[in-house]
PDB file of C-alpha atoms in Angstrom:
ATOM      1  CA  ASP A   1     -10.959   1.327 -18.878  1.00 67.00           C
ATOM      2  CA  GLY A   2      -8.244   3.134 -16.968  1.00 72.00           C
ATOM      3  CA  GLY A   3      -6.059   1.241 -14.600  1.00 93.00           C
ATOM      4  CA  ILE A   4      -2.712  -0.307 -13.764  1.00 96.00           C
ATOM      5  CA  THR A   5      -1.397  -3.493 -15.271  1.00 95.00           C
ATOM      6  CA  GLN A   6       1.441  -5.604 -13.977  1.00 96.00           C
ATOM      7  CA  SER A   7       3.078  -8.504 -15.691  1.00 91.00           C
ATOM      8  CA  PRO A   8       3.690 -11.290 -15.276  1.00 91.00           C
ATOM      9  CA  LYS A   9       1.335 -12.420 -12.533  1.00 93.00           C
ATOM     10  CA  TYR A  10       3.715 -15.157 -11.421  1.00 94.00           C
ATOM     11  CA  LEU A  11       7.461 -15.190 -11.947  1.00 94.00           C
ATOM     12  CA  PHE A  12      10.054 -17.776 -11.096  1.00 93.00           C
ATOM     13  CA  ARG A  13      13.725 -16.962 -11.002  1.00 90.00           C
ATOM     14  CA  LYS A  14      16.884 -18.852 -10.297  1.00 90.00           C
ATOM     15  CA  GLU A  15      19.270 -17.477  -7.737  1.00 89.00           C
ATOM     16  CA  GLY A  16      21.781 -15.066  -9.229  1.00 88.00           C
ATOM     17  CA  GLN A  17      19.520 -13.876 -12.037  1.00 91.00           C
ATOM     18  CA  ASN A  18      18.167 -10.386 -12.505  1.00 93.00           C
ATOM     19  CA  VAL A  19      14.485 -10.070 -13.349  1.00 94.00           C
ATOM     20  CA  THR A  20      12.330  -7.122 -14.435  1.00 96.00           C
ATOM     21  CA  LEU A  21       8.733  -6.615 -13.356  1.00 96.00           C
ATOM     22  CA  SER A  22       6.517  -4.547 -15.611  1.00 97.00           C
ATOM     23  CA  CYS A  23       4.106  -1.822 -14.469  1.00 97.00           C
ATOM     24  CA  GLU A  24       1.998   0.266 -16.853  1.00 97.00           C
ATOM     25  CA  GLN A  25      -0.738   2.797 -16.101  1.00 97.00           C
ATOM     26  CA  ASN A  26      -3.143   4.658 -18.382  1.00 96.00           C
ATOM     27  CA  LEU A  27      -4.544   6.956 -15.697  1.00 95.00           C
ATOM     28  CA  ASN A  28      -2.293   9.864 -16.705  1.00 95.00           C
ATOM     29  CA  HIS A  29      -0.861   9.877 -13.197  1.00 94.00           C
ATOM     30  CA  ASP A  30       2.395  11.653 -12.452  1.00 93.00           C
ATOM     31  CA  ALA A  31       3.425   9.554  -9.445  1.00 92.00           C
ATOM     32  CA  MET A  32       4.172   5.842  -9.390  1.00 95.00           C
ATOM     33  CA  TYR A  33       5.293   3.503  -6.625  1.00 95.00           C
ATOM     34  CA  TRP A  34       6.665   0.030  -6.010  1.00 97.00           C
ATOM     35  CA  TYR A  35       5.840  -1.861  -2.822  1.00 97.00           C
ATOM     36  CA  ARG A  36       6.950  -5.208  -1.523  1.00 97.00           C
ATOM     37  CA  GLN A  37       4.565  -7.302   0.550  1.00 95.00           C
ATOM     38  CA  ASP A  38       5.631 -10.174   2.811  1.00 93.00           C
ATOM     39  CA  PRO A  39       3.275 -12.082   5.117  1.00 86.00           C
ATOM     40  CA  GLY A  40       2.607 -10.079   8.262  1.00 82.00           C
ATOM     41  CA  GLN A  41       4.743  -7.133   7.132  1.00 84.00           C
ATOM     42  CA  GLY A  42       2.298  -4.888   5.366  1.00 88.00           C
ATOM     43  CA  LEU A  43       3.380  -2.855   2.350  1.00 94.00           C
ATOM     44  CA  ARG A  44       6.939  -1.574   2.265  1.00 95.00           C
ATOM     45  CA  LEU A  45       8.001   1.125  -0.170  1.00 93.00           C
ATOM     46  CA  ILE A  46      10.851   0.175  -2.507  1.00 96.00           C
ATOM     47  CA  TYR A  47      11.029   3.118  -4.929  1.00 95.00           C
ATOM     48  CA  TYR A  48       8.779   5.911  -6.052  1.00 93.00           C
ATOM     49  CA  SER A  49       8.728   8.406  -8.878  1.00 92.00           C
ATOM     50  CA  GLN A  50       7.096  11.808  -8.705  1.00 89.00           C
ATOM     51  CA  ILE A  51       7.595  12.647 -12.345  1.00 90.00           C
ATOM     52  CA  VAL A  52       9.146  11.284 -15.521  1.00 93.00           C
ATOM     53  CA  ASN A  53      12.932  10.862 -15.396  1.00 93.00           C
ATOM     54  CA  ASP A  54      12.978  11.196 -11.630  1.00 91.00           C
ATOM     55  CA  PHE A  55      12.761   8.582  -8.869  1.00 92.00           C
ATOM     56  CA  GLN A  56      13.608   8.248  -5.196  1.00 91.00           C
ATOM     57  CA  LYS A  57      14.575   5.383  -2.912  1.00 92.00           C
ATOM     58  CA  GLY A  58      12.024   4.179  -0.452  1.00 91.00           C
ATOM     59  CA  ASP A  59      12.578   2.194   2.739  1.00 90.00           C
ATOM     60  CA  ILE A  60      13.970  -1.005   1.220  1.00 94.00           C
ATOM     61  CA  ALA A  61      15.668  -0.013  -2.066  1.00 95.00           C
ATOM     62  CA  GLU A  62      18.789  -2.173  -1.686  1.00 95.00           C
ATOM     63  CA  GLY A  63      19.006  -4.804  -4.406  1.00 96.00           C
ATOM     64  CA  TYR A  64      16.397  -3.108  -6.610  1.00 97.00           C
ATOM     65  CA  SER A  65      16.557  -0.609  -9.466  1.00 97.00           C
ATOM     66  CA  VAL A  66      13.942   1.324 -11.438  1.00 97.00           C
ATOM     67  CA  SER A  67      13.603   3.630 -14.424  1.00 97.00           C
ATOM     68  CA  ARG A  68      10.955   6.151 -15.426  1.00 97.00           C
ATOM     69  CA  GLU A  69      11.500   7.011 -19.066  1.00 97.00           C
ATOM     70  CA  LYS A  70       7.807   7.313 -19.877  1.00 97.00           C
ATOM     71  CA  LYS A  71       4.959   8.668 -17.799  1.00 97.00           C
ATOM     72  CA  GLU A  72       2.946   5.465 -18.086  1.00 97.00           C
ATOM     73  CA  SER A  73       5.721   2.988 -17.314  1.00 98.00           C
ATOM     74  CA  PHE A  74       7.724   2.252 -14.167  1.00 98.00           C
ATOM     75  CA  PRO A  75       9.564  -1.091 -14.410  1.00 98.00           C
ATOM     76  CA  LEU A  76      11.297  -2.630 -11.391  1.00 98.00           C
ATOM     77  CA  THR A  77      14.415  -4.766 -11.679  1.00 97.00           C
ATOM     78  CA  VAL A  78      15.172  -7.212  -8.904  1.00 95.00           C
ATOM     79  CA  THR A  79      18.901  -7.767  -9.016  1.00 93.00           C
ATOM     80  CA  SER A  80      20.987 -10.644  -7.765  1.00 88.00           C
ATOM     81  CA  ALA A  81      22.079  -8.365  -4.920  1.00 86.00           C
ATOM     82  CA  GLN A  82      18.629  -8.679  -3.338  1.00 88.00           C
ATOM     83  CA  LYS A  83      19.171 -11.387  -0.724  1.00 87.00           C
ATOM     84  CA  ASN A  84      15.591 -12.488  -0.225  1.00 90.00           C
ATOM     85  CA  PRO A  85      13.548 -11.500  -3.277  1.00 93.00           C
ATOM     86  CA  THR A  86      10.664 -13.964  -2.903  1.00 95.00           C
ATOM     87  CA  ALA A  87       7.634 -11.752  -2.236  1.00 95.00           C
ATOM     88  CA  PHE A  88       4.491 -10.205  -3.676  1.00 96.00           C
ATOM     89  CA  TYR A  89       5.271  -6.966  -5.554  1.00 97.00           C
ATOM     90  CA  LEU A  90       2.680  -4.254  -5.988  1.00 97.00           C
ATOM     91  CA  CYS A  91       2.844  -1.241  -8.255  1.00 97.00           C
ATOM     92  CA  ALA A  92       0.689   1.810  -7.568  1.00 96.00           C
ATOM     93  CA  SER A  93       0.075   5.269  -8.949  1.00 95.00           C
ATOM     94  CA  SER A  94      -1.498   8.529  -7.835  1.00 92.00           C
ATOM     95  CA  SER A  95      -2.393  11.719  -9.664  1.00 90.00           C
ATOM     96  CA  THR A  96       0.447  13.589  -8.008  1.00 81.00           C
ATOM     97  CA  ALA A  97       3.033  12.715  -5.412  1.00 75.00           C
ATOM     98  CA  GLY A  98       2.414  13.276  -1.743  1.00 71.00           C
ATOM     99  CA  SER A  99       0.206  11.846   0.936  1.00 69.00           C
ATOM    100  CA  TYR A 100      -3.099  13.542   0.054  1.00 77.00           C
ATOM    101  CA  ASN A 101      -3.927  11.507  -3.014  1.00 83.00           C
ATOM    102  CA  GLU A 102      -5.525   8.110  -3.309  1.00 88.00           C
ATOM    103  CA  GLN A 103      -3.212   5.405  -4.592  1.00 92.00           C
ATOM    104  CA  PHE A 104      -4.431   2.950  -7.210  1.00 94.00           C
ATOM    105  CA  PHE A 105      -2.811  -0.472  -7.116  1.00 96.00           C
ATOM    106  CA  GLY A 106      -2.092  -2.992  -9.824  1.00 96.00           C
ATOM    107  CA  PRO A 107      -2.905  -6.714  -9.414  1.00 94.00           C
ATOM    108  CA  GLY A 108       0.656  -7.566  -8.326  1.00 96.00           C
ATOM    109  CA  THR A 109       3.418  -9.944  -9.353  1.00 96.00           C
ATOM    110  CA  ARG A 110       4.334 -12.885  -7.172  1.00 95.00           C
ATOM    111  CA  LEU A 111       8.055 -13.564  -7.491  1.00 95.00           C
ATOM    112  CA  THR A 112       9.535 -16.849  -6.350  1.00 95.00           C
ATOM    113  CA  VAL A 113      13.251 -17.562  -6.308  1.00 91.00           C
ATOM    114  CA  LEU A 114      14.069 -21.218  -6.803  1.00 86.00           C
TER     115      LEU A 114
ATOM    116  CA  GLN B   1       8.192   5.106  11.437  1.00 80.00           C
ATOM    117  CA  GLN B   2       5.567   2.486  10.667  1.00 89.00           C
ATOM    118  CA  PRO B   3       2.113   3.127  12.173  1.00 93.00           C
ATOM    119  CA  VAL B   4       0.897   0.504  14.610  1.00 95.00           C
ATOM    120  CA  GLN B   5      -2.388  -1.249  13.937  1.00 97.00           C
ATOM    121  CA  SER B   6      -4.492  -3.135  16.438  1.00 96.00           C
ATOM    122  CA  PRO B   7      -5.784  -5.732  16.664  1.00 97.00           C
ATOM    123  CA  GLN B   8      -3.655  -7.877  14.360  1.00 96.00           C
ATOM    124  CA  ALA B   9      -6.607 -10.106  13.583  1.00 97.00           C
ATOM    125  CA  VAL B  10     -10.285 -10.312  14.414  1.00 97.00           C
ATOM    126  CA  ILE B  11     -13.057 -12.804  13.671  1.00 97.00           C
ATOM    127  CA  LEU B  12     -16.641 -11.609  13.478  1.00 95.00           C
ATOM    128  CA  ARG B  13     -19.999 -13.167  12.806  1.00 97.00           C
ATOM    129  CA  GLU B  14     -22.157 -11.490  10.190  1.00 96.00           C
ATOM    130  CA  GLY B  15     -23.898  -8.473  11.661  1.00 96.00           C
ATOM    131  CA  GLU B  16     -21.317  -7.803  14.375  1.00 97.00           C
ATOM    132  CA  ASP B  17     -19.290  -4.614  14.664  1.00 96.00           C
ATOM    133  CA  ALA B  18     -15.523  -4.108  14.737  1.00 96.00           C
ATOM    134  CA  VAL B  19     -13.044  -1.320  15.353  1.00 97.00           C
ATOM    135  CA  ILE B  20      -9.541  -1.206  13.901  1.00 98.00           C
ATOM    136  CA  ASN B  21      -7.056   1.271  15.313  1.00 97.00           C
ATOM    137  CA  CYS B  22      -4.040   2.939  13.742  1.00 96.00           C
ATOM    138  CA  SER B  23      -1.610   4.966  15.836  1.00 95.00           C
ATOM    139  CA  SER B  24       1.549   6.859  15.072  1.00 90.00           C
ATOM    140  CA  SER B  25       4.472   8.040  17.198  1.00 88.00           C
ATOM    141  CA  LYS B  26       4.751  11.142  15.003  1.00 83.00           C
ATOM    142  CA  ALA B  27       2.321  13.918  14.220  1.00 80.00           C
ATOM    143  CA  LEU B  28      -0.260  12.907  11.647  1.00 79.00           C
ATOM    144  CA  TYR B  29      -1.379  15.083   8.764  1.00 81.00           C
ATOM    145  CA  SER B  30      -3.537  12.534   7.035  1.00 86.00           C
ATOM    146  CA  VAL B  31      -4.530   8.888   7.247  1.00 91.00           C
ATOM    147  CA  HIS B  32      -5.377   6.534   4.406  1.00 93.00           C
ATOM    148  CA  TRP B  33      -7.343   3.313   4.774  1.00 95.00           C
ATOM    149  CA  TYR B  34      -7.184   0.423   2.285  1.00 96.00           C
ATOM    150  CA  ARG B  35      -8.635  -3.072   2.174  1.00 96.00           C
ATOM    151  CA  GLN B  36      -6.958  -6.040   0.516  1.00 96.00           C
ATOM    152  CA  LYS B  37      -8.668  -9.321  -0.215  1.00 94.00           C
ATOM    153  CA  HIS B  38      -6.508 -12.419  -0.351  1.00 89.00           C
ATOM    154  CA  GLY B  39      -4.283 -12.491  -3.434  1.00 85.00           C
ATOM    155  CA  GLU B  40      -5.653  -9.205  -4.748  1.00 90.00           C
ATOM    156  CA  ALA B  41      -4.524  -5.595  -4.877  1.00 91.00           C
ATOM    157  CA  PRO B  42      -5.337  -3.207  -2.033  1.00 94.00           C
ATOM    158  CA  VAL B  43      -8.378  -1.041  -2.685  1.00 94.00           C
ATOM    159  CA  PHE B  44      -8.744   2.499  -1.405  1.00 92.00           C
ATOM    160  CA  LEU B  45     -11.452   3.110   1.225  1.00 93.00           C
ATOM    161  CA  MET B  46     -10.957   6.676   2.397  1.00 90.00           C
ATOM    162  CA  ILE B  47      -8.571   9.473   3.331  1.00 89.00           C
ATOM    163  CA  LEU B  48      -8.944  11.608   6.439  1.00 89.00           C
ATOM    164  CA  LEU B  49      -7.224  14.943   6.179  1.00 81.00           C
ATOM    165  CA  LYS B  50      -8.156  16.879   9.254  1.00 70.00           C
ATOM    166  CA  GLY B  51      -7.996  16.227  12.917  1.00 66.00           C
ATOM    167  CA  GLY B  52     -11.440  15.295  14.116  1.00 63.00           C
ATOM    168  CA  GLU B  53     -12.637  14.448  10.625  1.00 67.00           C
ATOM    169  CA  GLN B  54     -14.983  11.533  10.237  1.00 66.00           C
ATOM    170  CA  LYS B  55     -15.990   9.869   7.018  1.00 67.00           C
ATOM    171  CA  GLY B  56     -18.314   7.101   5.995  1.00 68.00           C
ATOM    172  CA  HIS B  57     -18.365   4.597   3.177  1.00 70.00           C
ATOM    173  CA  ASP B  58     -21.474   2.415   3.222  1.00 74.00           C
ATOM    174  CA  LYS B  59     -21.320   0.921   6.737  1.00 85.00           C
ATOM    175  CA  ILE B  60     -17.603   1.561   7.096  1.00 90.00           C
ATOM    176  CA  SER B  61     -16.571   4.822   8.703  1.00 91.00           C
ATOM    177  CA  ALA B  62     -13.434   6.294  10.192  1.00 92.00           C
ATOM    178  CA  SER B  63     -12.337   8.994  12.572  1.00 90.00           C
ATOM    179  CA  PHE B  64      -9.079  10.882  12.914  1.00 88.00           C
ATOM    180  CA  ASN B  65      -7.866  12.237  16.224  1.00 85.00           C
ATOM    181  CA  GLU B  66      -4.927  14.468  15.409  1.00 80.00           C
ATOM    182  CA  LYS B  67      -4.054  15.176  19.034  1.00 82.00           C
ATOM    183  CA  LYS B  68      -3.906  11.515  19.910  1.00 81.00           C
ATOM    184  CA  GLN B  69      -2.096  10.772  16.647  1.00 88.00           C
ATOM    185  CA  GLN B  70      -4.473   7.987  15.816  1.00 91.00           C
ATOM    186  CA  SER B  71      -7.285   6.944  13.541  1.00 93.00           C
ATOM    187  CA  SER B  72      -9.976   4.310  13.958  1.00 94.00           C
ATOM    188  CA  LEU B  73     -11.912   2.402  11.319  1.00 95.00           C
ATOM    189  CA  TYR B  74     -15.431   1.320  12.266  1.00 95.00           C
ATOM    190  CA  LEU B  75     -17.200  -1.556  10.553  1.00 95.00           C
ATOM    191  CA  THR B  76     -20.851  -1.880  11.535  1.00 93.00           C
ATOM    192  CA  ALA B  77     -23.211  -4.742  10.829  1.00 93.00           C
ATOM    193  CA  SER B  78     -20.388  -6.617   9.119  1.00 93.00           C
ATOM    194  CA  GLN B  79     -21.006  -8.540   5.910  1.00 94.00           C
ATOM    195  CA  LEU B  80     -19.101 -11.489   4.454  1.00 95.00           C
ATOM    196  CA  SER B  81     -17.707  -9.134   1.821  1.00 94.00           C
ATOM    197  CA  TYR B  82     -15.890  -7.147   4.513  1.00 95.00           C
ATOM    198  CA  SER B  83     -13.388  -9.960   5.007  1.00 97.00           C
ATOM    199  CA  GLY B  84      -9.840  -9.029   4.129  1.00 96.00           C
ATOM    200  CA  THR B  85      -6.816  -7.256   5.518  1.00 96.00           C
ATOM    201  CA  TYR B  86      -7.159  -3.587   6.367  1.00 97.00           C
ATOM    202  CA  PHE B  87      -4.177  -1.267   6.164  1.00 96.00           C
ATOM    203  CA  CYS B  88      -3.716   2.261   7.344  1.00 96.00           C
ATOM    204  CA  GLY B  89      -1.143   4.497   5.691  1.00 93.00           C
ATOM    205  CA  THR B  90       0.368   7.610   7.202  1.00 90.00           C
ATOM    206  CA  PRO B  91       2.654  10.205   5.585  1.00 84.00           C
ATOM    207  CA  GLN B  92       6.339  10.064   6.337  1.00 79.00           C
ATOM    208  CA  ASP B  93       8.883  12.676   5.342  1.00 72.00           C
ATOM    209  CA  ARG B  94      11.475  11.318   2.956  1.00 64.00           C
ATOM    210  CA  PRO B  95      14.757  13.203   3.480  1.00 58.00           C
ATOM    211  CA  GLY B  96      15.972  14.890   0.346  1.00 50.00           C
ATOM    212  CA  ALA B  97      12.878  14.009  -1.598  1.00 53.00           C
ATOM    213  CA  GLY B  98      10.839  17.068  -0.808  1.00 55.00           C
ATOM    214  CA  SER B  99       7.637  15.176  -0.302  1.00 64.00           C
ATOM    215  CA  TYR B 100       5.749  12.954   2.063  1.00 72.00           C
ATOM    216  CA  GLN B 101       5.065   9.360   1.083  1.00 83.00           C
ATOM    217  CA  LEU B 102       2.878   6.818   2.762  1.00 88.00           C
ATOM    218  CA  THR B 103       4.132   4.280   5.256  1.00 91.00           C
ATOM    219  CA  PHE B 104       1.679   1.456   5.861  1.00 94.00           C
ATOM    220  CA  GLY B 105       0.920  -0.457   9.004  1.00 95.00           C
ATOM    221  CA  LYS B 106       1.259  -4.246   9.107  1.00 95.00           C
ATOM    222  CA  GLY B 107      -2.444  -4.704   8.617  1.00 96.00           C
ATOM    223  CA  THR B 108      -5.420  -6.108  10.496  1.00 97.00           C
ATOM    224  CA  LYS B 109      -6.896  -9.338   9.167  1.00 96.00           C
ATOM    225  CA  LEU B 110     -10.678  -9.335   9.429  1.00 97.00           C
ATOM    226  CA  SER B 111     -12.607 -12.554   8.939  1.00 97.00           C
ATOM    227  CA  VAL B 112     -16.407 -12.461   8.819  1.00 97.00           C
ATOM    228  CA  ILE B 113     -18.108 -15.816   9.208  1.00 96.00           C
ATOM    229  CA  PRO B 114     -21.769 -16.749   8.687  1.00 94.00           C
TER     230      PRO B 114
END
């Protein structure tokens, strides 16, 4: 079955540590996205990638980094520079970039900083 | 610019109808609607691409008024399974990126009770 997988489902981190969230898709989609979700805030775009080896900052990129070395993978690193990283992180993909294509979401990773 | 959704929350009894609105301060070219159940990933409902377009999905339909820069989601004869948070997404130009990416509203929490 095609879809998006994210791991781990729950992640705990100590302050000052970097952590990497995994996102893999087997839908053969060109575009991939990372969103952050906080209660009452909706989905906020962190980074997106329109094609392999290319990515762009979204609305809240500070304290995060990404890479897109393979079409199916788009990992997100939450660095120690991110002041308030506790949140629910969602990865998504669409066939191509742009606003006319449906986005498919992964199950999410809930990150908690202790 | 984040689209504005109203109401923020609504409680319905099974069989009742509801309307969720999504408005933008900028011109709209398309509107996406997604539903997210608690702790799960958002699921795509529909995209409206033209002003005046209306679409239906079971007993959930939507309209898009380009001139008024708004879209409305209609839920008729609500079922328990309709409970969740509904998000609209509208395209926003990303400077330097050469593409439009979605910006989501804060969501409308719908609770259907027996």
